[in-house]
Amino acid sequence: MWKSAARRTSLRRRRLFSSSAAPNVADTIYALSTAQGRAGIAVVRISGPACLEIYKALCPTKVLPKPRYASVRTLYHPQEPSTVLDSEALILHFPAPRTVTGEDVLELHVHGGPATVKAVLSVIPLCGRQIRYADPGEFTKRAFFHDRLDLAQIESLSDTLDAETEQQRRAAVRGNSGALGRTYEAWREELLQARGEIEALIDFSEDQHFDESPTDLLDNVTAQVEDMLRSIKAYEDGSQRSELLRNGIRIALLGPPNVGKSSLMNLIVGREASIVSGEAGTTRDIVEASLDIRGYLCSFADTAGFRSDASASEHSDLNSGPVGAVEKEGIRRARQKAEESDLVIVLASVEVGTDGPFIYYDKETLKLAATAESAMVVINKADTGLDLEEQLAAFRQVISQEIPALTKTGDLITISCKEARVPPPSTAARRHRDPGRIQDVVSTLVHAFSAMTELPVDMQDLLGVTERQRQLLSQCREHLEDYLAESQAEEGREADAVLAAEHLRYAADCLARITGKGEAGDVEDVLGVVFEKFCVGK
């Protein structure tokens, strides 16, 4: 049965790749697999039936190297035997089918000078017929065609090539084991089997004896579907965490004017991304900057200072005049950015008024932070030299009473952007000090990032779930929920087995579009989406 299923999959893929959009596997393809430009070594990859013919043309007097063993060869021009292309190229031969593409593969590791690379690439089409330069992602397409990779692994490979941070790399590696694809395919096979049993019951219930009644059969399938729904929910949650690693964690800096939002952002980012001035309201629009913080990709947004006409009159010594139309628009955009962010940093500051020191903050920013997935509160200008314990205790009381949801974020962090901008007097001091406690903010951020993205050890593979997979899993879940609604009909109404079977078919088709297997009609379109970002030579 399994061999028959494998043959059907192979035939389906052959039909799929016979279209004009698919690669012609009768062709031998080649491409430069390393980056363009001057380098020590350049790797030219060749895949297809003419690999041995190409080798004999480039190395006419040497025997083929032992499979998977590197050998040094001199490469000659195939039409001008006296012309040497590279006197010390490293050759690797990988015979089918145990290769990256499932075909014969030849790799030429040549000297990386542009002239040498150009000379070698220009003569390869002269070594035989039906030899052409590869299309983007065509080597990986052939790996899919020959069942060397499934679509989940291919998406993970794409993420690996695009990874810029350590956490992105780790998430991509998790999806490359093939475990995701095997799970999706097992779910699909389970749904197909359940659907087949229901349809057999529909077609032959009057002529054949079944061990289970229709009700018992639907109940058994329902139990399987409920288990699958729980698993799918876990995979959807894993996708949300992995998307934070792939696309970056969005961070919004909120607070009233002139509390140091721009200064803090510049210190964390390490450059002058925002204008810093003693004048209140310097930032009116949103200033964004991306960076890698200890392996996590982050996007910081410095927003306009929050204040209203009421707060302007309340802190007349800190605010300049009424809130104008432009400032109101800046505050609106800041509010929207906070609602879209994954983490909110609320800034307050220590100020000294006529009655002594006080904590200057905006209540609306605290309320926005309370609704965010993760938040932290930072108090700037802690360099006054005054005893602030009384003011900090009062501020904690405000948070616990008015916005209790923020108490989960832990204690307040006091910093001094002013001290952080002044370098320590000696190298030893720089090594052992954290001027202004900016690194405390960074460490707290990293702890929050870990909490937002980590998964138990036995669920680490879920970090490989991509957004495309999550969308299809969501559709699959909806079809399974429709099945449950139909199979668990209201009392007095018999479940429609035909409709229930159709819901299972739709759910299985969603899983087929994830793996590229099965008979889903738009799998070819799915391949286009998956491969569109691949580079030539991969």
XYZ file of C-alpha atoms in Angstrom:
538
model
C 0.000 0.000 0.000
C 2.801 2.400 0.937
C 4.696 1.648 -2.309
C 1.519 2.321 -4.252
C 1.058 5.620 -2.430
C 4.659 6.577 -3.169
C 4.167 5.788 -6.871
C 1.040 7.953 -6.935
C 2.944 10.815 -5.341
C 5.789 10.439 -7.826
C 3.380 10.367 -10.788
C 1.533 13.400 -9.437
C 4.785 15.314 -9.141
C 5.777 14.348 -12.668
C 2.439 15.681 -13.934
C 2.929 18.794 -11.859
C 6.407 19.463 -13.210
C 5.437 18.783 -16.799
C 3.853 22.257 -16.993
C 5.652 25.214 -18.523
C 6.230 26.710 -15.072
C 8.189 23.656 -13.915
C 11.865 22.900 -14.651
C 12.755 20.543 -17.469
C 14.508 17.751 -15.612
C 15.940 16.423 -18.883
C 18.188 19.502 -18.921
C 21.456 19.657 -17.054
C 21.676 22.869 -15.071
C 24.652 24.742 -13.662
C 25.227 27.901 -11.648
C 27.689 29.738 -9.462
C 26.655 28.755 -5.928
C 28.953 31.166 -4.100
C 28.665 34.939 -4.093
C 29.652 37.037 -7.073
C 32.937 38.934 -6.881
C 36.523 38.244 -5.934
C 37.051 35.380 -3.465
C 39.505 32.658 -2.560
C 37.259 29.873 -3.843
C 34.199 29.836 -6.088
C 31.888 26.823 -6.271
C 30.144 25.939 -9.538
C 27.352 23.430 -9.049
C 26.121 21.186 -11.876
C 23.128 18.822 -11.709
C 21.587 16.551 -14.323
C 22.234 13.680 -16.711
C 25.166 15.357 -18.509
C 27.412 15.689 -15.442
C 29.790 12.923 -16.545
C 29.871 14.311 -20.079
C 30.852 17.728 -18.731
C 33.592 16.210 -16.565
C 35.094 14.296 -19.501
C 35.091 17.451 -21.605
C 36.811 19.567 -18.919
C 39.233 16.833 -17.731
C 39.783 14.688 -20.835
C 42.810 12.750 -19.564
C 41.745 12.016 -15.998
C 39.470 9.336 -14.606
C 36.346 10.349 -12.714
C 37.070 10.955 -8.985
C 35.771 8.470 -6.470
C 32.235 9.442 -5.386
C 32.211 12.013 -2.579
C 36.013 12.302 -2.530
C 37.673 15.571 -3.513
C 40.328 15.403 -6.229
C 42.537 18.091 -7.746
C 42.179 18.433 -11.504
C 43.283 20.761 -14.283
C 40.332 22.148 -16.219
C 40.741 22.554 -19.995
C 38.675 24.347 -22.596
C 36.480 21.623 -24.209
C 37.089 22.932 -27.756
C 40.671 24.137 -27.272
C 42.527 21.336 -25.411
C 45.686 23.428 -25.024
C 43.868 26.192 -23.135
C 43.947 25.766 -19.354
C 41.026 27.306 -17.474
C 42.237 26.493 -13.949
C 45.329 24.455 -13.140
C 44.252 23.404 -9.617
C 40.514 22.998 -9.344
C 38.938 20.739 -6.742
C 36.360 18.325 -8.192
C 33.589 16.492 -6.320
C 31.265 13.958 -7.908
C 27.991 12.840 -6.274
C 26.177 10.031 -8.132
C 22.375 9.840 -8.097
C 20.110 9.260 -6.266
C 21.717 10.106 -2.910
C 22.494 13.718 -3.739
C 21.068 17.090 -2.826
C 18.930 17.133 -5.983
C 18.414 13.388 -6.421
C 20.363 13.604 -9.730
C 24.035 13.283 -10.646
C 25.804 16.325 -9.192
C 29.237 17.700 -10.057
C 30.898 20.494 -8.088
C 33.835 22.507 -9.403
C 35.734 24.379 -6.686
C 37.792 26.812 -8.737
C 39.938 29.819 -7.877
C 37.620 32.714 -7.078
C 39.033 35.381 -9.361
C 36.284 36.905 -11.559
C 38.137 36.035 -14.794
C 38.578 32.373 -13.804
C 34.955 32.018 -12.757
C 33.746 33.667 -15.955
C 35.925 31.408 -18.107
C 34.690 28.215 -16.428
C 31.018 29.234 -16.564
C 31.271 30.197 -20.232
C 32.552 26.792 -21.404
C 30.166 24.498 -19.515
C 27.354 24.834 -22.124
C 29.909 23.764 -24.772
C 30.418 20.382 -23.093
C 27.187 18.773 -24.323
C 23.570 19.287 -25.262
C 20.676 20.514 -23.125
C 22.979 22.258 -20.674
C 21.772 25.630 -19.406
C 22.178 28.081 -16.549
C 19.885 27.324 -13.613
C 16.829 29.370 -12.724
C 16.501 30.797 -9.195
C 15.912 27.963 -6.727
C 15.988 25.294 -9.434
C 18.417 23.001 -7.605
C 16.058 22.959 -4.638
C 13.063 22.443 -6.931
C 14.699 19.318 -8.281
C 15.327 18.146 -4.718
C 11.582 18.493 -4.112
C 10.750 16.723 -7.368
C 12.942 13.762 -6.403
C 11.554 13.580 -2.829
C 14.797 14.761 -1.252
C 13.047 17.647 0.535
C 9.479 18.536 1.405
C 8.105 22.065 1.223
C 8.438 22.599 4.975
C 12.160 21.808 4.735
C 12.502 24.063 1.704
C 10.934 26.977 3.561
C 13.319 26.329 6.425
C 16.220 26.325 3.969
C 15.076 29.704 2.661
C 14.941 31.025 6.229
C 18.443 29.675 6.856
C 19.791 31.594 3.857
C 18.027 34.779 5.009
C 18.979 34.482 8.702
C 20.806 37.555 9.987
C 20.706 36.916 13.749
C 21.527 33.926 15.936
C 17.919 33.385 16.971
C 16.767 33.482 13.337
C 19.367 30.845 12.511
C 18.237 28.623 15.385
C 14.589 28.879 14.366
C 15.446 28.032 10.753
C 17.508 24.989 11.751
C 14.579 23.640 13.779
C 12.464 23.354 10.654
C 15.131 21.637 8.562
C 14.979 18.229 10.246
C 11.938 17.090 8.291
C 9.929 16.541 11.494
C 7.378 19.201 10.550
C 6.764 17.705 7.132
C 6.378 14.219 8.570
C 3.844 15.478 11.099
C 1.801 17.331 8.477
C 1.834 14.308 6.195
C 0.781 11.991 9.044
C -2.166 14.286 9.764
C -3.120 14.307 6.088
C -2.978 10.517 5.837
C -5.076 10.231 8.989
C -7.730 12.555 7.550
C -7.739 10.704 4.225
C -8.233 7.384 5.992
C -11.060 8.779 8.131
C -12.700 10.294 5.067
C -12.377 6.983 3.216
C -14.107 5.116 6.030
C -16.978 7.610 6.074
C -17.396 7.474 2.292
C -17.302 3.672 2.349
C -20.044 3.763 4.942
C -22.079 6.065 2.689
C -21.571 3.980 -0.457
C -21.832 0.425 0.881
C -23.721 0.554 4.183
C -26.753 -1.187 2.643
C -24.735 -3.973 0.961
C -21.935 -4.645 3.435
C -21.743 -5.411 7.138
C -19.707 -2.894 9.159
C -18.385 -3.588 12.618
C -19.237 -0.030 13.658
C -22.530 1.789 13.405
C -22.516 5.160 11.587
C -22.777 6.909 14.928
C -19.846 4.991 16.420
C -17.727 5.623 13.321
C -18.369 9.369 13.424
C -17.651 9.384 17.152
C -14.283 7.696 16.590
C -13.352 10.123 13.813
C -14.487 12.990 15.996
C -12.075 11.905 18.740
C -9.235 11.861 16.202
C -10.181 15.305 14.922
C -10.306 16.751 18.442
C -6.795 15.433 19.153
C -5.574 16.912 15.880
C -7.151 20.285 16.662
C -5.222 20.461 19.928
C -1.983 19.751 18.087
C -2.746 22.302 15.370
C -3.375 24.960 18.018
C 0.078 24.285 19.487
C 1.636 24.616 16.022
C -0.165 27.922 15.430
C 1.188 29.225 18.738
C 4.662 28.077 17.728
C 4.331 30.008 14.479
C 3.534 33.216 16.340
C 6.706 32.813 18.374
C 8.850 31.956 15.365
C 7.500 34.973 13.445
C 8.821 37.202 16.226
C 12.258 35.728 15.568
C 12.012 35.953 11.779
C 10.454 39.394 11.370
C 11.794 41.035 14.509
C 10.246 42.089 17.820
C 8.531 45.461 17.556
C 9.269 47.801 20.461
C 7.563 51.145 21.122
C 9.055 53.808 23.375
C 6.291 55.790 25.088
C 6.250 58.634 27.571
C 5.612 62.352 28.000
C 7.826 64.899 26.219
C 11.464 65.327 27.213
C 11.793 62.263 29.450
C 14.633 60.795 27.323
C 12.954 58.460 24.836
C 15.194 59.545 21.969
C 18.311 59.454 24.160
C 17.542 55.906 25.340
C 16.870 54.700 21.816
C 20.142 56.209 20.529
C 22.109 54.597 23.372
C 20.609 51.155 22.723
C 20.874 51.403 18.937
C 24.388 52.828 19.135
C 23.890 55.756 16.776
C 22.050 59.046 16.515
C 18.794 57.679 15.141
C 16.621 60.305 16.835
C 17.175 64.008 17.426
C 17.969 64.763 21.055
C 17.164 68.203 22.408
C 16.210 69.847 25.684
C 13.227 71.326 23.884
C 10.022 69.399 24.576
C 8.238 67.765 21.651
C 11.281 67.284 19.394
C 9.862 64.008 18.072
C 6.535 64.480 16.311
C 6.593 61.588 13.836
C 7.750 58.009 14.529
C 11.480 57.300 14.180
C 12.317 53.607 13.728
C 15.601 51.694 13.835
C 16.391 47.969 13.636
C 19.257 46.154 15.329
C 20.429 42.789 16.646
C 20.263 42.590 20.449
C 22.106 39.462 21.621
C 20.787 37.404 18.733
C 17.266 38.857 18.590
C 16.191 41.098 15.702
C 14.415 44.155 17.113
C 12.709 47.193 15.680
C 12.629 50.251 17.972
C 10.097 53.026 17.457
C 10.693 56.391 19.103
C 7.311 58.101 19.326
C 5.938 61.549 20.054
C 5.609 62.584 23.676
C 2.186 61.971 25.176
C 0.464 64.985 26.730
C -2.961 66.549 26.783
C -4.149 70.063 27.496
C -4.863 68.919 31.052
C -1.377 67.527 31.572
C 0.106 70.629 29.983
C -1.525 72.804 32.605
C -0.673 70.320 35.374
C 3.040 70.428 34.500
C 3.246 73.949 33.171
C 6.945 74.153 33.988
C 7.660 71.093 31.770
C 5.262 71.699 28.859
C 5.227 74.585 26.448
C 1.751 75.780 25.614
C -1.377 73.956 24.494
C -1.343 70.777 22.403
C -1.499 71.726 18.713
C -2.892 69.845 15.726
C 0.485 68.490 14.574
C 1.333 67.262 18.058
C -2.080 65.602 18.384
C -1.445 63.731 15.129
C 1.950 62.633 16.444
C 0.334 61.351 19.639
C -2.314 59.492 17.607
C 0.397 57.771 15.572
C 2.319 56.950 18.726
C -0.783 55.389 20.237
C -1.336 53.305 17.084
C 2.308 52.183 17.046
C 2.037 51.096 20.685
C -1.058 49.021 19.924
C 0.799 47.290 17.054
C 3.976 46.597 19.045
C 5.026 43.375 20.737
C 6.705 45.141 23.649
C 6.165 48.600 25.125
C 8.752 50.553 27.095
C 7.182 53.313 29.174
C 9.581 56.100 30.102
C 9.174 58.466 33.016
C 11.736 60.868 34.457
C 12.861 62.353 37.724
C 12.141 66.072 37.801
C 12.625 68.693 40.500
C 9.754 71.118 41.051
C 9.041 73.844 43.552
C 7.941 71.196 46.066
C 10.947 68.951 45.482
C 11.586 65.912 43.265
C 8.763 63.979 41.607
C 8.265 61.279 38.957
C 7.039 62.799 35.699
C 4.908 60.293 33.731
C 1.817 60.010 31.557
C -1.076 57.799 32.670
C -2.201 56.939 29.147
C 1.185 55.410 28.321
C 0.867 53.186 31.395
C -2.570 52.036 30.271
C -1.248 51.239 26.786
C 1.598 49.239 28.302
C -0.856 47.308 30.458
C -2.610 46.002 27.335
C 0.625 45.048 25.510
C 1.900 41.475 25.323
C 4.997 42.550 27.244
C 5.986 45.845 28.873
C 8.547 47.480 31.113
C 8.774 50.798 32.943
C 11.998 52.824 32.906
C 12.703 55.998 34.894
C 15.329 58.337 33.426
C 17.320 61.181 34.990
C 18.182 59.230 38.130
C 21.439 61.225 38.346
C 20.025 64.024 40.533
C 21.893 62.811 43.601
C 18.670 63.002 45.622
C 17.107 60.243 47.716
C 14.285 59.028 45.456
C 12.977 56.062 47.439
C 9.877 57.943 48.558
C 9.037 59.056 45.015
C 9.669 55.575 43.563
C 7.484 53.966 46.217
C 4.675 56.405 45.414
C 5.043 55.660 41.691
C 4.866 51.907 42.324
C 1.699 52.513 44.288
C 0.179 54.397 41.331
C 0.985 51.489 39.036
C -0.387 48.819 41.364
C -3.608 50.722 42.084
C -4.521 52.241 38.724
C -2.965 49.737 36.295
C -2.538 46.447 38.215
C -1.778 44.533 35.003
C 1.613 46.244 34.875
C 2.735 44.717 38.160
C 3.651 41.564 36.230
C 6.491 43.435 34.498
C 8.610 43.457 37.641
C 10.376 46.305 39.383
C 11.126 49.692 37.903
C 14.449 50.304 36.161
C 16.161 53.582 36.980
C 18.674 54.899 34.437
C 20.585 58.027 33.519
C 21.038 58.703 29.824
C 23.222 61.658 30.784
C 25.704 59.443 32.636
C 25.646 56.873 29.841
C 26.743 59.500 27.306
C 29.808 60.437 29.385
C 32.564 57.821 28.932
C 34.219 56.422 32.096
C 37.655 57.879 32.838
C 39.650 54.685 32.289
C 39.608 51.445 30.302
C 39.254 49.404 33.505
C 36.247 51.453 34.532
C 34.652 50.960 31.126
C 35.150 47.222 31.497
C 33.470 46.937 34.910
C 30.839 49.665 34.875
C 27.478 50.114 33.241
C 27.236 53.911 32.968
C 23.643 54.987 33.366
C 22.489 51.307 33.724
C 21.620 51.097 30.043
C 22.820 47.482 29.949
C 20.270 46.694 32.676
C 17.584 47.804 30.221
C 19.118 45.638 27.491
C 19.309 42.595 29.790
C 15.683 43.069 30.822
C 14.711 43.301 27.159
C 16.542 40.057 26.327
C 14.792 38.318 29.225
C 11.443 39.530 27.861
C 12.385 38.401 24.326
C 13.202 34.924 25.624
C 9.876 34.678 27.456
C 8.009 35.743 24.297
C 9.719 33.222 22.001
C 10.904 30.221 24.014
C 9.264 26.801 23.806
C 9.763 23.595 25.826
C 12.600 21.370 24.627
C 10.210 18.764 23.212
C 8.430 21.461 21.168
C 11.475 23.232 19.699
C 10.644 22.047 16.170
C 7.579 24.292 16.247
C 9.896 27.286 15.850
C 10.252 26.160 12.235
C 6.558 26.777 11.491
C 6.355 29.631 8.956
C 3.618 32.200 8.439
C 2.478 30.436 5.244
C 2.162 27.181 7.150
C 0.308 28.934 9.972
C -2.268 30.376 7.570
C -2.897 26.950 6.029
C -3.057 25.342 9.469
C -5.617 27.959 10.441
C -7.717 27.065 7.388
C -7.329 23.368 8.204
C -8.484 24.035 11.757
C -11.575 25.861 10.508
C -12.541 22.918 8.284
C -12.046 20.502 11.159
C -14.202 22.686 13.383
C -16.857 22.625 10.651
C -16.603 18.826 10.688
C -17.170 18.790 14.445
C -20.160 21.079 14.096
C -21.668 18.737 11.506
C -20.818 15.429 13.203
C -22.134 16.612 16.550
C -25.547 17.511 15.207
C -28.257 18.860 17.442
C -30.585 16.374 19.044
C -33.292 15.329 16.628
C -31.147 15.944 13.527
C -28.988 13.232 12.000
C -25.444 14.208 11.011
C -24.841 14.571 7.285
C -22.018 12.090 6.626
C -21.467 13.382 3.074
C -20.924 16.925 4.283
C -18.732 15.717 7.145
C -16.509 13.827 4.679
C -16.179 16.966 2.529
C -14.950 18.968 5.513
C -12.245 16.343 6.060
C -11.273 16.567 2.371
C -10.891 20.345 2.574
C -8.783 20.005 5.727
C -6.522 17.407 4.072
C -6.093 19.679 1.037
C -4.807 22.443 3.321
C -2.161 20.070 4.680
C -1.302 19.020 1.107
C -0.563 22.645 0.251
C 1.859 22.787 3.185
C 3.893 19.745 2.117
C 3.340 19.829 -1.633
C 1.896 16.310 -1.564
C -1.562 15.020 -2.322
C -3.956 16.156 -5.013
C -4.633 19.788 -4.030
C -5.283 21.642 -7.256
C -3.243 24.748 -6.482
C -0.011 23.063 -5.324
C 1.761 24.449 -8.401
C 0.854 27.981 -7.299
C 2.138 27.128 -3.834
C 5.511 26.161 -5.309
C 5.751 29.538 -6.992
C 5.202 31.294 -3.668
C 7.781 29.161 -1.874
C 10.527 29.452 -4.498
C 10.124 33.086 -5.544
C 12.703 34.336 -3.014
C 15.391 31.733 -3.750
C 18.654 32.860 -5.297
C 20.330 31.342 -8.355
C 22.615 28.466 -7.427
C 20.447 27.121 -4.608
